[in-house]
Coordinates of C-alpha atoms in Angstrom, one line a residue:
Chain G
E1 CA 67.2 -89.8 13.3
V2 CA 66.9 -87.4 10.3
V3 CA 63.9 -87.4 8.1
L4 CA 64.1 -86.3 4.5
T5 CA 61.2 -85.0 2.7
Q6 CA 61.1 -84.8 -1.1
S7 CA 58.9 -82.7 -3.1
P8 CA 56.9 -82.9 -5.5
G9 CA 55.9 -86.4 -5.3
I10 CA 55.4 -86.6 -8.9
L11 CA 56.6 -84.3 -11.7
S12 CA 55.0 -84.3 -15.2
L13 CA 57.2 -82.8 -17.7
S14 CA 58.3 -83.4 -21.4
P15 CA 61.6 -84.2 -23.1
G16 CA 63.6 -80.9 -23.2
D17 CA 62.1 -79.5 -20.2
S18 CA 63.8 -78.5 -17.2
A19 CA 63.0 -80.3 -13.7
T20 CA 63.7 -78.9 -10.0
L21 CA 63.4 -81.5 -7.3
S22 CA 63.4 -80.5 -3.6
C23 CA 64.9 -82.4 -0.6
R24 CA 64.3 -81.0 2.8
T25 CA 66.0 -82.4 6.0
S26 CA 64.7 -82.5 9.5
Q27 CA 68.1 -81.5 10.7
S28 CA 71.1 -79.9 9.1
V29 CA 73.1 -82.4 7.3
E30 CA 76.6 -82.6 8.5
F31 CA 79.4 -81.4 6.0
N32 CA 76.6 -81.3 3.2
H33 CA 76.9 -85.0 3.1
L34 CA 73.8 -85.1 0.8
A35 CA 73.6 -87.4 -2.4
W36 CA 71.0 -87.8 -5.1
Y37 CA 70.2 -91.0 -7.0
R38 CA 68.2 -91.8 -10.2
Q39 CA 66.4 -95.1 -10.4
R40 CA 64.9 -96.3 -13.6
P41 CA 62.4 -99.3 -13.9
G42 CA 64.0 -102.6 -13.0
Q43 CA 67.4 -101.1 -12.3
A44 CA 69.3 -100.3 -9.1
P45 CA 69.8 -96.6 -8.2
R46 CA 72.7 -94.8 -9.7
I47 CA 74.3 -92.0 -7.9
L48 CA 74.2 -88.6 -9.5
I49 CA 75.5 -86.0 -7.0
Y50 CA 77.4 -86.3 -3.7
G51 CA 78.4 -83.5 -1.2
A52 CA 75.2 -81.9 -2.3
S53 CA 76.8 -80.3 -5.4
Y54 CA 79.5 -82.5 -6.7
R55 CA 78.6 -84.7 -9.9
A56 CA 79.6 -88.1 -9.5
T57 CA 81.8 -89.8 -12.4
G58 CA 80.2 -89.6 -15.8
I59 CA 77.3 -87.7 -14.8
P60 CA 76.6 -84.9 -17.5
D61 CA 76.5 -81.3 -16.5
R62 CA 72.8 -81.4 -17.1
F63 CA 72.5 -82.3 -13.5
T64 CA 73.1 -79.6 -10.8
G65 CA 72.9 -80.1 -7.1
R66 CA 72.6 -77.3 -4.8
G67 CA 71.8 -76.4 -1.2
A68 CA 73.1 -76.6 2.3
G69 CA 71.9 -77.1 5.9
T70 CA 68.4 -78.5 5.7
D71 CA 67.4 -77.3 2.0
F72 CA 68.7 -79.2 -1.0
T73 CA 67.6 -79.2 -4.7
L74 CA 68.4 -81.2 -7.9
T75 CA 67.8 -79.5 -11.2
I76 CA 67.7 -81.4 -14.3
S77 CA 68.1 -79.4 -17.6
R78 CA 67.0 -80.5 -21.1
L79 CA 65.2 -83.7 -19.9
E80 CA 66.2 -86.7 -21.9
P81 CA 64.1 -89.9 -22.3
E82 CA 66.3 -91.7 -19.8
D83 CA 65.7 -88.9 -17.1
F84 CA 62.1 -90.1 -16.8
A85 CA 62.6 -92.2 -13.5
V86 CA 62.4 -91.9 -9.7
Y87 CA 64.9 -89.6 -7.9
Y88 CA 66.2 -90.0 -4.4
C89 CA 68.1 -87.9 -1.8
Q90 CA 70.1 -89.6 0.7
Q91 CA 71.9 -88.2 3.7
Y92 CA 75.1 -89.9 4.6
G93 CA 76.5 -87.8 7.3
L94 CA 75.4 -89.9 10.1
S95 CA 74.1 -93.2 10.6
P96 CA 71.4 -94.3 9.8
Y97 CA 71.9 -93.0 6.2
I98 CA 68.3 -92.1 5.2
F99 CA 66.8 -91.9 2.0
G100 CA 63.9 -89.5 1.0
G101 CA 60.8 -90.9 -0.3
G102 CA 61.4 -90.0 -4.0
T103 CA 60.2 -87.9 -6.7
R104 CA 58.9 -89.5 -9.9
V105 CA 59.6 -87.5 -13.1
E106 CA 57.1 -88.8 -15.7
I107 CA 56.2 -87.8 -19.1
Chain W
D1 CA 84.9 -104.1 -14.6
V2 CA 83.4 -103.7 -11.1
Q3 CA 80.8 -106.2 -10.1
L4 CA 78.7 -107.1 -7.2
V5 CA 76.8 -110.2 -7.6
A6 CA 74.3 -111.1 -4.9
S7 CA 72.8 -114.5 -3.9
G8 CA 70.8 -116.3 -1.2
G9 CA 67.4 -114.7 -1.5
G10 CA 64.2 -116.7 -1.7
L11 CA 60.8 -117.5 -0.1
V12 CA 60.9 -118.2 3.7
Q13 CA 58.4 -118.6 6.4
P14 CA 58.0 -115.9 9.2
G15 CA 60.6 -116.6 11.9
S16 CA 63.0 -118.1 9.4
D17 CA 66.8 -117.1 9.0
L18 CA 68.4 -116.5 5.8
R19 CA 72.0 -115.4 4.8
L20 CA 72.7 -113.3 1.8
S21 CA 76.0 -113.2 0.0
C22 CA 77.6 -110.5 -2.3
T23 CA 80.7 -111.4 -4.2
A24 CA 82.8 -108.3 -5.5
S25 CA 85.3 -108.1 -8.3
G26 CA 87.0 -105.7 -10.3
F27 CA 88.2 -103.3 -7.4
R28 CA 90.3 -103.1 -4.3
F29 CA 87.9 -104.9 -2.0
I30 CA 89.8 -104.4 1.1
G31 CA 89.6 -100.4 1.2
S32 CA 85.9 -100.2 0.6
A33 CA 82.9 -100.0 3.0
F34 CA 80.0 -102.1 2.2
H35 CA 76.2 -101.5 2.7
W36 CA 72.9 -103.4 2.1
V37 CA 70.0 -101.4 1.1
R38 CA 66.4 -102.8 0.6
Q39 CA 63.5 -101.7 -1.3
T40 CA 59.9 -102.3 -0.4
P41 CA 56.7 -100.9 -2.0
G42 CA 55.7 -99.4 1.4
K43 CA 59.0 -97.9 2.6
G44 CA 61.0 -97.1 -0.6
L45 CA 64.6 -97.4 -0.2
E46 CA 65.8 -98.2 3.2
W47 CA 69.4 -98.5 4.3
L48 CA 70.1 -101.4 6.6
A49 CA 73.7 -102.0 7.4
R50 CA 77.2 -101.0 6.9
I51 CA 80.5 -102.5 7.5
R52 CA 83.7 -100.4 7.3
S53 CA 87.3 -101.6 6.0
K54 CA 90.0 -103.2 8.0
A55 CA 91.7 -100.0 8.4
N56 CA 88.5 -98.7 10.3
S57 CA 88.3 -101.7 12.4
Y58 CA 85.5 -103.3 10.4
A59 CA 83.0 -101.0 12.1
T60 CA 79.5 -101.8 11.5
A61 CA 76.2 -99.8 12.0
Y62 CA 72.5 -100.8 11.7
A63 CA 69.0 -99.3 11.0
A64 CA 66.9 -99.6 14.0
S65 CA 64.4 -101.7 12.1
V66 CA 67.0 -104.5 11.7
K67 CA 69.4 -104.0 14.7
G68 CA 69.7 -107.1 16.8
R69 CA 68.1 -109.3 14.0
F70 CA 70.5 -108.6 11.1
T71 CA 74.3 -108.8 11.2
I72 CA 76.5 -107.8 8.5
S73 CA 80.2 -109.2 8.1
R74 CA 82.9 -109.4 5.2
D75 CA 85.6 -111.8 4.3
D76 CA 88.2 -109.9 2.5
S77 CA 90.1 -112.9 1.4
S78 CA 87.2 -114.1 -0.7
Q79 CA 86.0 -110.6 -1.5
K80 CA 82.4 -111.2 -0.1
T81 CA 80.0 -109.3 2.2
F82 CA 77.4 -111.1 3.9
L83 CA 74.0 -110.3 5.8
Q84 CA 72.8 -112.7 8.0
M85 CA 69.0 -112.1 8.7
T86 CA 67.2 -113.9 11.7
G87 CA 63.7 -113.8 12.8
L88 CA 62.3 -112.7 9.3
E89 CA 59.0 -110.9 9.3
A90 CA 56.5 -110.1 6.5
D91 CA 57.8 -106.6 6.7
D92 CA 61.2 -107.7 5.7
T93 CA 59.9 -108.6 2.3
G94 CA 61.6 -106.7 -0.4
V95 CA 64.5 -106.4 -2.9
Y96 CA 67.8 -106.2 -1.2
Y97 CA 70.9 -104.7 -2.8
C98 CA 74.5 -104.9 -1.7
T99 CA 76.3 -101.7 -2.6
R100 CA 80.0 -100.3 -2.2
G101 CA 81.1 -97.0 -1.0
Y102 CA 81.7 -94.5 -3.7
N103 CA 84.9 -95.1 -5.8
G104 CA 85.5 -98.2 -3.7
L105 CA 86.4 -96.2 -0.7
D106 CA 85.4 -96.5 3.1
N107 CA 82.4 -93.9 2.8
N108 CA 78.5 -94.0 2.9
M109 CA 77.4 -93.1 -0.5
F110 CA 76.9 -95.7 -3.1
D111 CA 78.0 -96.1 -6.6
F112 CA 78.0 -99.8 -7.7
W113 CA 74.9 -101.7 -6.7
G114 CA 74.4 -105.6 -6.7
Q115 CA 71.7 -106.9 -9.1
G116 CA 69.1 -107.0 -6.4
I117 CA 67.9 -110.2 -4.9
L118 CA 64.4 -110.8 -3.8
V119 CA 63.5 -111.8 -0.2
S120 CA 59.8 -112.9 0.6
V121 CA 58.7 -113.6 3.9
S122 CA 55.3 -115.3 3.9
S123 CA 53.5 -118.4 5.3

């Protein structure tokens, strides 16, 4: 099964900064079926990006997904207070639909 | 409004069975795939099971960690999805989420999630 490795584990930044999160997969992701989620404390994850680069409904253009094959990034520009959370990537091309271990973006 | 409301969790002893339910409203249930995902301190987010729509023969898929012990099902008439869990182990302890395919379609990325239900397996 595919293994998703997210880095860094923790990113310490300030509001207004930009963040770049990485997700590397052990095998090429079919059709770039790679999604990103944000999870705030006490809440369920929320989808941000699907298809590696398509913003989900209601997601602002501060969030940009890029990548293909085995190397993907999520860039968040102009960090806002609600962006300090944990971010997960997920491959959904082939079962099992594995999640990465997460990157915590903290103040 | 789209809603997924989960129920059925609780504290059980190792070896017990438990059935989780998830009631959906606010969207076209029959066209959507449904999934169960759990979250544990040790393993983070773990996808568990999927059931596709009737148009895709209600096809199911499971994570290796639960295959043979967990069964996902759905009842389109009552707009519910279920996760039957048998032979529960301490490692099954966690918060369980039901979730639907994005935009209420038969796919494998998730937009709306249930509220999360705690399952604790302990003697």
